Coordinates of C-alpha atoms in Angstrom, one line a residue:
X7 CA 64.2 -111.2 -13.9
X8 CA 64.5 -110.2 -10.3
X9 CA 66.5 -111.4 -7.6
X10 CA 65.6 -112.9 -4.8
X11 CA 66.1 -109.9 -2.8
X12 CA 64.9 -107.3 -4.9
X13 CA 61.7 -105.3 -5.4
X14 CA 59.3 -105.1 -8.4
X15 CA 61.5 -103.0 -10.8
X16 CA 60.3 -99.2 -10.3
X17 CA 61.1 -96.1 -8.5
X18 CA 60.0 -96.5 -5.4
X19 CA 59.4 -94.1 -2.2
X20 CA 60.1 -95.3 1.3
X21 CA 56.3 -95.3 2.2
X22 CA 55.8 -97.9 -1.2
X23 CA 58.9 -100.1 -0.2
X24 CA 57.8 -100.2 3.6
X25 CA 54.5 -101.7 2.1
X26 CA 55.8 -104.1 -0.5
X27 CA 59.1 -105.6 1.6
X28 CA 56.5 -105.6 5.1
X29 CA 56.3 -109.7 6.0
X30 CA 54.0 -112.3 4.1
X31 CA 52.0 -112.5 7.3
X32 CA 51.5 -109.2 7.6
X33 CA 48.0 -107.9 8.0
X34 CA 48.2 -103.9 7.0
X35 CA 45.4 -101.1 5.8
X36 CA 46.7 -99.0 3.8
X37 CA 45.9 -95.6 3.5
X38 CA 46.3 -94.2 -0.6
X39 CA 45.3 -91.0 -1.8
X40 CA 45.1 -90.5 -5.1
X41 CA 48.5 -90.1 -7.1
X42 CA 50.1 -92.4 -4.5
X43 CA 50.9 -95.3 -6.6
X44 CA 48.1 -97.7 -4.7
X45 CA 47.6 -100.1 -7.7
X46 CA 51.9 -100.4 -9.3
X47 CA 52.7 -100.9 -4.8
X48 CA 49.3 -103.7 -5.1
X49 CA 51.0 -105.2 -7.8
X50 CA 54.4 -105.5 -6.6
X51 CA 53.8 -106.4 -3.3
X52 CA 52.4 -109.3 -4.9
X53 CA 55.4 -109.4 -7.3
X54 CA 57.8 -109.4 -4.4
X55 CA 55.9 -112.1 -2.3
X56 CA 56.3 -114.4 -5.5
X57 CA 60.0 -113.9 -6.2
X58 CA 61.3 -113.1 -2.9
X59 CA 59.4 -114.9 -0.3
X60 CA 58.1 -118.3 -2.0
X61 CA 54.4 -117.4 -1.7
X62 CA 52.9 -119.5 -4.4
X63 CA 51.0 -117.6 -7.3
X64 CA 48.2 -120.1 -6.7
X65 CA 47.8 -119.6 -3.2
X66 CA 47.6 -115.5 -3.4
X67 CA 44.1 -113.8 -4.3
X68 CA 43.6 -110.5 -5.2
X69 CA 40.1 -108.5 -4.9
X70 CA 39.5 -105.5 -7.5
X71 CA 36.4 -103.9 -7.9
X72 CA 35.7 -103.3 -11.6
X73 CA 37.1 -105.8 -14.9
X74 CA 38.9 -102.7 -15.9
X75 CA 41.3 -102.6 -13.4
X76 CA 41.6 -106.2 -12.9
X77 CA 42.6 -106.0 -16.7
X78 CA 45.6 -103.8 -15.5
X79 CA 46.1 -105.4 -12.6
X80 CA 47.2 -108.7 -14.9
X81 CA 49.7 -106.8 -17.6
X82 CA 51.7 -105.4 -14.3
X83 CA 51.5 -108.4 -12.5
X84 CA 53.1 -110.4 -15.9
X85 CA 55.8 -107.4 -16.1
X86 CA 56.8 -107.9 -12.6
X87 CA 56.9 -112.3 -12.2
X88 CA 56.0 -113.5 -16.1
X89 CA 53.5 -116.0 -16.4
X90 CA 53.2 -117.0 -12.9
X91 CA 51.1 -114.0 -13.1
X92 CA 48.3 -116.1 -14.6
X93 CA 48.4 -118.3 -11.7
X94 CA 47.5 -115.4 -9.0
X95 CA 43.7 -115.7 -8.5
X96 CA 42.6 -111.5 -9.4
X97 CA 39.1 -110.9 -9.6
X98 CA 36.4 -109.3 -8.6
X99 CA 34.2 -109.6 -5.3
X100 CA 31.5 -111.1 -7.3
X101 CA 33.9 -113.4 -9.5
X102 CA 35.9 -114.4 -6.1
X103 CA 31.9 -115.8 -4.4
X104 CA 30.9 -117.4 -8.1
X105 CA 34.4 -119.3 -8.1
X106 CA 33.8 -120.6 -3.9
X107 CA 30.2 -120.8 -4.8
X108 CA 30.5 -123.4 -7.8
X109 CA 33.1 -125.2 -7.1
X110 CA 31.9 -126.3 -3.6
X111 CA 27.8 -126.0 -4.5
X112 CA 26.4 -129.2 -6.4
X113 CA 22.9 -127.0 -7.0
X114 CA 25.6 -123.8 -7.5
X115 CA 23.1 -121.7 -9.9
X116 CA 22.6 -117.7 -11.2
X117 CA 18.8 -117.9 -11.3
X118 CA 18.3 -116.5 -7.6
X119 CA 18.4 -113.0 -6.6
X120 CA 22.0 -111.0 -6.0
X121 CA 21.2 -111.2 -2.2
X122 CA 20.6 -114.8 -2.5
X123 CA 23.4 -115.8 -4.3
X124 CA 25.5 -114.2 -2.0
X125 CA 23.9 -115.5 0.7
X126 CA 24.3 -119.1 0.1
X127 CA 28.2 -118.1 -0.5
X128 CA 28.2 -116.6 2.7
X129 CA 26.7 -120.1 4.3
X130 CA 29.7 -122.1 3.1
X131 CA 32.6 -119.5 3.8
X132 CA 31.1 -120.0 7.6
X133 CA 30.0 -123.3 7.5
X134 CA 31.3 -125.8 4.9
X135 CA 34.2 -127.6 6.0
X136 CA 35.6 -128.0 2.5
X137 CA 35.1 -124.3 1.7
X138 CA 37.1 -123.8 5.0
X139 CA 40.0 -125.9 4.3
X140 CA 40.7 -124.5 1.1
X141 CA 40.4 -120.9 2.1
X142 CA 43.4 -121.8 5.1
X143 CA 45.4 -122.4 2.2
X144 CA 45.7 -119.2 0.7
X145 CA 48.7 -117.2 1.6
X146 CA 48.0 -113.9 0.8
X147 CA 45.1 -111.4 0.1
X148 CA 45.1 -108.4 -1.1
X149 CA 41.8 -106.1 -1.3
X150 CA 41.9 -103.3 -3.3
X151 CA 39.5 -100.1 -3.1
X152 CA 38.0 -101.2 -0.1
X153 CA 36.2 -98.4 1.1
X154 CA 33.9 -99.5 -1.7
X155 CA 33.2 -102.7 0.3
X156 CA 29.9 -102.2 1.8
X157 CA 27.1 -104.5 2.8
X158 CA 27.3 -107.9 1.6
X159 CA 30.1 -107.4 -0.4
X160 CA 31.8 -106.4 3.8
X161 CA 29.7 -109.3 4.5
X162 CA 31.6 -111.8 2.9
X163 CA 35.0 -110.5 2.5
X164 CA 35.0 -110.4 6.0
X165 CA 34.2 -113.7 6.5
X166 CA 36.7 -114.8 3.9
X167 CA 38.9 -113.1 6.3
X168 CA 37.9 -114.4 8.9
X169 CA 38.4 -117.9 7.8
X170 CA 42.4 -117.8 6.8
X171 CA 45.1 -119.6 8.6
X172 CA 46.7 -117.0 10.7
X173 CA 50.3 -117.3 8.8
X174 CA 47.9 -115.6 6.3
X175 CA 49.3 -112.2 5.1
X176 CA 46.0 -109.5 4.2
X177 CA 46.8 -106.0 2.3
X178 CA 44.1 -103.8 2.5
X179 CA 44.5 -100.6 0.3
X180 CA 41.9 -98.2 0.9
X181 CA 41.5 -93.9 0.3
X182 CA 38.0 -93.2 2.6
X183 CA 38.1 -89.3 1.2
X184 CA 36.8 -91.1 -2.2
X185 CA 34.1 -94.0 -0.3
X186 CA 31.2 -93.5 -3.4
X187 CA 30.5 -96.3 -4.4
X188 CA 26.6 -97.8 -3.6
X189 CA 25.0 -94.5 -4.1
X190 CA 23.3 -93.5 -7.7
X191 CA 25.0 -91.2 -9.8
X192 CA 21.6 -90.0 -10.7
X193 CA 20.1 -89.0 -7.5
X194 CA 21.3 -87.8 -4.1
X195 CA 22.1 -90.5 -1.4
X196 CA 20.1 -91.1 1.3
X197 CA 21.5 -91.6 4.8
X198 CA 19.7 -94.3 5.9
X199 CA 21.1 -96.3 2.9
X200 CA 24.5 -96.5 4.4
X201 CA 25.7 -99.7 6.1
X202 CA 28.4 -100.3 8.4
X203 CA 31.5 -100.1 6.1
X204 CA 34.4 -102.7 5.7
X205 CA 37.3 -100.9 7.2
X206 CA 35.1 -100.0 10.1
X207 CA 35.0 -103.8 10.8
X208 CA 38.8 -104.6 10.6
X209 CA 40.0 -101.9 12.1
X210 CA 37.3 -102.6 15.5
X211 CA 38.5 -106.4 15.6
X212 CA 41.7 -106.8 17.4
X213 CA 41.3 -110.5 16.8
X214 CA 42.0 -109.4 12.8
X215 CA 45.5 -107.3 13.9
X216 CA 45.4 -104.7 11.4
X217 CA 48.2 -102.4 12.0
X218 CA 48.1 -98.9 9.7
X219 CA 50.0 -97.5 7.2
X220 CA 50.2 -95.1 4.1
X221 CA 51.6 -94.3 1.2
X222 CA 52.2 -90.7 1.4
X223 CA 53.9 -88.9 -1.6
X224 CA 51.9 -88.1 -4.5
X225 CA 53.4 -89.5 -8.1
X226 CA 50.5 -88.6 -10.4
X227 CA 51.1 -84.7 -10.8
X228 CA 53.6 -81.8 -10.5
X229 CA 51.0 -79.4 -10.8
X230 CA 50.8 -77.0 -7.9
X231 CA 47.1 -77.0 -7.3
X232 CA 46.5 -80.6 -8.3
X233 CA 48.6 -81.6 -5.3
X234 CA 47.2 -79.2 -3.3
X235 CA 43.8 -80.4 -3.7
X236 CA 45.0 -84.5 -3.8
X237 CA 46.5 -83.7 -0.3
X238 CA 45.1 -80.1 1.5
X239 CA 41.6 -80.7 0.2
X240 CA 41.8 -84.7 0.6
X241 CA 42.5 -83.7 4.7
X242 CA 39.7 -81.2 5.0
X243 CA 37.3 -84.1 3.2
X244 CA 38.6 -86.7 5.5
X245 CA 38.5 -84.0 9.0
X246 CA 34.8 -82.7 7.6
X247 CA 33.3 -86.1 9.3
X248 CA 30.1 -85.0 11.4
X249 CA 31.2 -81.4 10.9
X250 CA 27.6 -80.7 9.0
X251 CA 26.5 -77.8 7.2
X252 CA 28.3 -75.7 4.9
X253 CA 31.2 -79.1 4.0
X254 CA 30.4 -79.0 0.8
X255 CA 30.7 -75.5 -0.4
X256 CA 33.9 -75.0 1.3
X257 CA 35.4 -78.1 -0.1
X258 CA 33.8 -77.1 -3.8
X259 CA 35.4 -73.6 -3.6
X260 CA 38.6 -74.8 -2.3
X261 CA 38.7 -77.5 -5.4
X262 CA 37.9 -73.9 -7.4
X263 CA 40.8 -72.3 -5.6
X264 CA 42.9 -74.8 -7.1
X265 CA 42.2 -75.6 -10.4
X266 CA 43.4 -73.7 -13.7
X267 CA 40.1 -72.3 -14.2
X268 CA 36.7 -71.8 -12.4
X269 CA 34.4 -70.1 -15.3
X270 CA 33.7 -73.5 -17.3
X271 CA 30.0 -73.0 -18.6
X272 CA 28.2 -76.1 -20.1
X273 CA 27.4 -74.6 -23.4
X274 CA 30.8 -73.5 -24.3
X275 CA 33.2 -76.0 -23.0
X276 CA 35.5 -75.8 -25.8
X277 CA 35.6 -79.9 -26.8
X278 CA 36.5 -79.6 -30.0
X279 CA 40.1 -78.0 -28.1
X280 CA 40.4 -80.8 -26.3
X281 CA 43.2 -83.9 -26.3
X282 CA 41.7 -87.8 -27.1
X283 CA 41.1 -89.1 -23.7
X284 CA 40.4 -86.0 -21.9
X285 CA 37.7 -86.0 -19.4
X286 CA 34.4 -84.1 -19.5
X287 CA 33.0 -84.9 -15.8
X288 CA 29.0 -84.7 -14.5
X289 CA 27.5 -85.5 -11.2
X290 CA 24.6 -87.5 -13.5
X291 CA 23.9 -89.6 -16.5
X292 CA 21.3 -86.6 -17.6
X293 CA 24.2 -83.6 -17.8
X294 CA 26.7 -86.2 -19.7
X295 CA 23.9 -87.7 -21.9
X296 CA 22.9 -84.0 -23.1
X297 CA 26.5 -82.9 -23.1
X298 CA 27.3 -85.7 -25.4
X299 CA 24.0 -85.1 -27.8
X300 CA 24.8 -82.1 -29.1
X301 CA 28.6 -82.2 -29.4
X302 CA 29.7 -82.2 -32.6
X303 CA 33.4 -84.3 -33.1
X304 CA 33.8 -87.7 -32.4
X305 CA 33.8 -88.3 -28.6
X306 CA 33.2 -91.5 -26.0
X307 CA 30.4 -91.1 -23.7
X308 CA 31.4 -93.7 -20.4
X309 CA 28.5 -94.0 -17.8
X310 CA 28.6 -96.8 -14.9
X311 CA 26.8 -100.1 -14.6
X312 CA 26.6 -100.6 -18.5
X313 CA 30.0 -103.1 -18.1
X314 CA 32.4 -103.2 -20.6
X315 CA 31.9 -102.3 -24.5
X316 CA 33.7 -103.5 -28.0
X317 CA 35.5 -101.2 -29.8
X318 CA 33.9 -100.0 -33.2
X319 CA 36.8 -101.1 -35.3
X320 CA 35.1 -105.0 -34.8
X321 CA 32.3 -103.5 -36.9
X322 CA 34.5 -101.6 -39.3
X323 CA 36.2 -104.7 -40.1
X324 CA 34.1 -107.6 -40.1
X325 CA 30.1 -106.2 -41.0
X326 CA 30.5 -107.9 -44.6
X327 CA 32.7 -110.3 -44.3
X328 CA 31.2 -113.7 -44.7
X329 CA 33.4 -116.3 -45.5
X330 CA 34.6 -118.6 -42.2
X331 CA 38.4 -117.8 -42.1
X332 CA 40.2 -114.2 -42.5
X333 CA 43.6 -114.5 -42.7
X334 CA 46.3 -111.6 -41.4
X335 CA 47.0 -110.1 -44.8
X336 CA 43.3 -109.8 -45.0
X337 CA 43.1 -108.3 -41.9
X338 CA 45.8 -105.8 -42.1
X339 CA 44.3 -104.4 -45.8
X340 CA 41.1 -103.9 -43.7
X341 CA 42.4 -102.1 -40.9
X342 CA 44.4 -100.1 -43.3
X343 CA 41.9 -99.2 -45.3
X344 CA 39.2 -98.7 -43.0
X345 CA 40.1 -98.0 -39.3
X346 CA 43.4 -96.1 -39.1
X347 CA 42.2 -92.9 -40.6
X348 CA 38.8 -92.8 -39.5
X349 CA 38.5 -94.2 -35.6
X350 CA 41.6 -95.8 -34.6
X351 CA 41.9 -97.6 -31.2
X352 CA 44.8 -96.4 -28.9
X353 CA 46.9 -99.3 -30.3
X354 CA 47.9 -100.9 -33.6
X355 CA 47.0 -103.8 -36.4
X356 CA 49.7 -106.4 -34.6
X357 CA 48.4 -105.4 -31.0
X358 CA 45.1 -105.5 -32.5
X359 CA 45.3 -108.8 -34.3
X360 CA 46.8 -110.4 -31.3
X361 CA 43.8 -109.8 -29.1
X362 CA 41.4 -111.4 -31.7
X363 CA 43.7 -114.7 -32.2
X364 CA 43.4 -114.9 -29.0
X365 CA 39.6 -115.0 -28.7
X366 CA 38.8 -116.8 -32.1
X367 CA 42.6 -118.6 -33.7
X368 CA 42.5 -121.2 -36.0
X369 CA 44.9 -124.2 -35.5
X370 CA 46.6 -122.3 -39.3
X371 CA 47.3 -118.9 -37.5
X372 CA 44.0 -117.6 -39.6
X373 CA 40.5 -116.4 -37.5
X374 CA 37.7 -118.5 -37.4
X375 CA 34.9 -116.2 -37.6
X376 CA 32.4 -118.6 -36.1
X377 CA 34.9 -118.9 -32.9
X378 CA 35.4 -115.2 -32.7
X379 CA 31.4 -114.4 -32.7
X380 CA 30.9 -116.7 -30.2
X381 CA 33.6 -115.1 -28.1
X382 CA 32.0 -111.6 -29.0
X383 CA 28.4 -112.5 -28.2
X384 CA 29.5 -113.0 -24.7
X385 CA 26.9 -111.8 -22.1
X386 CA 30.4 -109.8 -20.9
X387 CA 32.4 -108.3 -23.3
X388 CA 35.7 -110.1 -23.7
X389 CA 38.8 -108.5 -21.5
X390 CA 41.1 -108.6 -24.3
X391 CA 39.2 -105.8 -26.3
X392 CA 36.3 -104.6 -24.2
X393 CA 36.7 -100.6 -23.4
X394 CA 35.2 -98.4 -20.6
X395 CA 33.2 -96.2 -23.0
X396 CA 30.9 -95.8 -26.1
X397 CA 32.0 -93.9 -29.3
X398 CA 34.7 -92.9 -31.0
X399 CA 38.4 -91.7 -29.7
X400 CA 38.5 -88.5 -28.6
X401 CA 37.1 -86.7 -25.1
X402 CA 35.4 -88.6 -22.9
X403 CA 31.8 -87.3 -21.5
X404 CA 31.0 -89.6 -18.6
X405 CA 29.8 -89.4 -14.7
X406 CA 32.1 -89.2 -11.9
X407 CA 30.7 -92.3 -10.7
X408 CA 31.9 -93.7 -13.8
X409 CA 35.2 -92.7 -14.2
X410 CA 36.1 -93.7 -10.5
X411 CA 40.1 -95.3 -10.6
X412 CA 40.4 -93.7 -14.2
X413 CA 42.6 -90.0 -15.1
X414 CA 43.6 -88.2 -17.2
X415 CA 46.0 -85.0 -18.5
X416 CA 43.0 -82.7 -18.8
X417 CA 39.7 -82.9 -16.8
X418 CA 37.0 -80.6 -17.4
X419 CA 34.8 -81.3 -13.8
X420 CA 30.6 -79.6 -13.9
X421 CA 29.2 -79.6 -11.0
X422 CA 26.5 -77.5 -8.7
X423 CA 27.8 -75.3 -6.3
X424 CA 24.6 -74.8 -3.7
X425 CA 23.6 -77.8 -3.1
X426 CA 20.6 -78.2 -0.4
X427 CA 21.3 -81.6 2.2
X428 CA 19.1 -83.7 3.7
X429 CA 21.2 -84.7 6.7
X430 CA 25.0 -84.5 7.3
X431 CA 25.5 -88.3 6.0
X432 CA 24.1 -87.0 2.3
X433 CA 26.1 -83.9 2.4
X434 CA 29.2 -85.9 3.7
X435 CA 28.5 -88.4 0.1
X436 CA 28.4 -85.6 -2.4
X437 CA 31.3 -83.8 -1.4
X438 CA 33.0 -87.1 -1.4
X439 CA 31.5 -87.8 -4.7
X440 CA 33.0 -83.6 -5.7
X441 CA 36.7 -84.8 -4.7
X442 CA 36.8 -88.1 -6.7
X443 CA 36.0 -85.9 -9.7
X444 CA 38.9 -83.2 -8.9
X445 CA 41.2 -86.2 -8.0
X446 CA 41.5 -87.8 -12.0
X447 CA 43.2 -85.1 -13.9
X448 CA 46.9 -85.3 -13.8
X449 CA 48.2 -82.1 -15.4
X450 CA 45.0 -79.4 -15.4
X451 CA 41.8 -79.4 -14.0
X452 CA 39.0 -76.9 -15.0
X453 CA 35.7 -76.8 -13.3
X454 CA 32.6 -74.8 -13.7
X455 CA 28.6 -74.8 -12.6
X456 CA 26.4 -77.5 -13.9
X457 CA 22.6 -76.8 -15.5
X458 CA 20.2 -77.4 -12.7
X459 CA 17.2 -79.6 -13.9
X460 CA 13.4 -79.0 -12.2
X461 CA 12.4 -81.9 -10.2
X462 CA 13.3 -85.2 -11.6
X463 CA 16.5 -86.0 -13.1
X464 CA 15.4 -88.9 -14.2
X465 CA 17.0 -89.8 -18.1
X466 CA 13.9 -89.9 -19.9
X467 CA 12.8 -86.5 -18.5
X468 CA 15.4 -84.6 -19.3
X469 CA 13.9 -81.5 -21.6
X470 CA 16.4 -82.6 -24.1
X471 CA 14.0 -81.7 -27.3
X472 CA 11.2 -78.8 -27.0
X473 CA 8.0 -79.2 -29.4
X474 CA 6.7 -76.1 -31.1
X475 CA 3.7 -76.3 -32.2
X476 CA 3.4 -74.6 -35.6
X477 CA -1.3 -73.9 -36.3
X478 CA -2.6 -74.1 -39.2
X479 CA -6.0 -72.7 -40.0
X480 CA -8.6 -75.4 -38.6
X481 CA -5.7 -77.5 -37.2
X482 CA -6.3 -78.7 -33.4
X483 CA -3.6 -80.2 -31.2
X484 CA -5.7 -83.8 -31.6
X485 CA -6.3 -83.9 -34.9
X486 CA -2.9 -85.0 -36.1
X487 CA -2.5 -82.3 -38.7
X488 CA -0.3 -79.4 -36.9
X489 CA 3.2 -79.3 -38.2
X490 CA 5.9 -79.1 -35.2
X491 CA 8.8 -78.1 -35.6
X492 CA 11.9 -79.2 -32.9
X493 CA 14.4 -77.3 -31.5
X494 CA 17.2 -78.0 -29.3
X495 CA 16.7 -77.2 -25.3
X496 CA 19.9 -75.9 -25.3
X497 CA 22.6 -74.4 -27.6
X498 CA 25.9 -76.8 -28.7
X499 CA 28.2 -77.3 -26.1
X500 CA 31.3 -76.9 -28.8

């Protein structure tokens, strides 16, 4: 346990400590590159306000931005204060405006659209006396990746802002060198998309006192040219602003400069060389998906907005088992048997029997099948097991967009390198989008040219199978009898 005076335990640098020992009413943005330790100083700051300054768990909110991190958010949060960590309110934007929404909204329902739902949360944050008083009780609020927060997710975090007592302490933590979110991984941004970001708005409103500060030694990497590009090219992103044409080829070739290798090819990327959990990175879901079809060992694919998956031990497991209970034993044989020498998870049976006692227990210690398909079938897959990615363990073939807040030892990073720009704005995005991908390896980084795609790059046009059309004498094209043969687009990328 800690003292009363004492910090979250950890190593930390004087820029961390200023951050987590700064006063419970202090209103801060703090500026985190990546490698700087922005979630373990999130969570301690928290930790520290618990143990140290009497700020109750109850009364302090966090906002995260997926259910992955939130997920890790929790497990440091109960290392650092024990189960007062399940008191501290961590969620996400959407899960923060649900929780105001129907607990102070009799006709409180899901069936409108996003923009109406959030709407009618907006209209009691501003205007519901009930909704105020209980916002002026919170003590502390901490926003995490918010240079994510745009349009009426800005909307309403600032208004929840707006609306604590002034004692109220605010933690922004924020990295604008890696502001992607909002934009499709599948096709170029579009200025006029962009609204007024969050930060913008704090930082303009002296009425909100934000004063500035930054965590500014990078943790993640001892590798020369990794910390060269998480800090030389993170400045020359951040100082490109408005500078226009030619941002992103200079920051892609610096990136090159950098890394261990700038000759990666898509057809012979080596994957079959690669560690479990290294990252195969594309700028869209057609380069991943294609990467992914014609690899040939076991491999996760993780692309954004399909939420979280179950692992495919459940399946290994349970698919013929139908009698209502399993007990332990049972389970242990099964997992022996079945799962740890063909697609283990990265933990073990105990671990792994934990997290399903805890979604579907019996009153004996035994699983109730009928409790833990329920728990399964949720719309959302359950915390406790759900993972980022499809497949099996191995590399992981995703989207930068994707794996956004994720990293890894090795990172194999595709993408184009002369890109053509509709306005400054668009080529100010991708080169943003170029650095998040350089930013998640922690020991090498390898990057190389993506295949270019004619016109759309729309998933279902992708030329991922060609048709040849094999004639036989008196055969037309209409008449059903021509024998085609298929043959892959392009060669094996292992």
């Amino acid at each position: 346990m800690l003292t009363a005076t004492a910090t979250p335990p950890g190593d930390w640098d004087p820029s961390q400590k200023a951050v987590i020992l700064s006063a419970v009413s202090s209103r801060l943005i703090v500026d985190a590159g990546p490698g700087t330790g922005k979630t373990a100083v999130a969570c301690a700051r928290l930790g520290h306000l618990v143990l140290a300054e009497d700020v109750r768990p109850s009364q302090t909110w966090m906002i995260s931005f997926t259910r992955t991190a939130i997920a890790e958010i929790r497990a440091r949060l109960h290392s650092y204060i024990g189960d007062a960590a399940f008191a501290v309110k961590v969620a996400t934007v959407d899960a923060h405006a649900w929780a105001i929404h129907s607990g102070y909204d009799a006709t409180a329902s899901l069936t409108g659209s996003y923009e109406e739902n959030i709407g009618r949360v907006l209209a009691l944050v501003e205007g519901d006396d009930d909704v105020i008083d209980y916002l002026r009780n919170v003590e502390h609020l901490i926003v995490d990746e918010a240079q994510d927060l745009v349009g009426q997710r800005a909307d309403l975090v600032e208004a929840i802002i707006s609306r604590l007592d002034s004692s109220c302490g605010v933690t922004v933590f924020a990295d604008e060198a890696q502001a992607i979110y909002g934009f499709s991984e599948d096709e170029d941004c579009s200025a006029s998309k962009k609204p007024e970001e969050l930060l913008e708005r704090l930082r303009s409103n002296p009425a909100y006192r934000f004063d500035a500060a930054a965590l500014d030694t990078i943790h993640r990497t001892s590798a020369k040219g990794l910390r060269s590009i998480f800090s030389e090219v993170r400045t020359a992103v951040l100082g490109g602003r408005g500078d226009g044409d030619g941002l992103f080829a200079r920051i892609r070739q610096s990136i090159a400069n950098y890394a261990d290798g700038d000759d990666l090819k898509p057809t012979e990327l080596g994957l079959d060389t690669l560690a479990a959990g290294s990252l195969v990175l594309f700028r869209t879901r057609p380069e991943a998906l294609l990467t992914s079809q014609f690899c040939q060992i076991p491999h996760s694919l993780r692309l954004s907005g399909y939420g979280g998956n179950l692992p495919p031990w459940l399946a290994i497991c349970f698919h013929d088992w139908l009698q209502t209970f399993m007990a332990r034993d049972e389970f242990m044989g099964r997992w022996a048997s079945r799962v740890e020498h063909g697609s283990p998870p990265g933990y073990g049976p105990d671990e792994a029997w934990a997290k399903l006692v805890r979604l579907g227990g019996s009153a004996d210690g035994s699983l109730e099948m009928a409790r833990l398909r329920r728990a399964l079938a949720r719309r959302s897959a359950p915390v406790e097991l759900a993972t980022a990615e499809f497949g099996l363990p191995g590399p992981v073939i995703g989207t930068i967009h994707a794996s956004k807040g994720r990293e890894a030892d090795s990172v194999l990073l595709l993408a184009s390198d002369d890109r053509e720009f509709k306005s400054v704005e668009d080529e100010e995005e991708e080169t943003r989008v170029l650095f998040v991908g350089s930013t998640r390896a922690r020991l090498s980084l390898k990057v190389g040219k993506a295949i270019k795609y004619p016109g759309s790059t729309r998933v279902d046009s992708i030329p991922l199978i060609r048709w040849h059309v094999v004639r036989s004498r008196g055969c037309t094209p209409s008449s059903g009898s021509c024998r085609r043969t298929a043959v892959a687009a392009f060669p094996p990328s292992s």
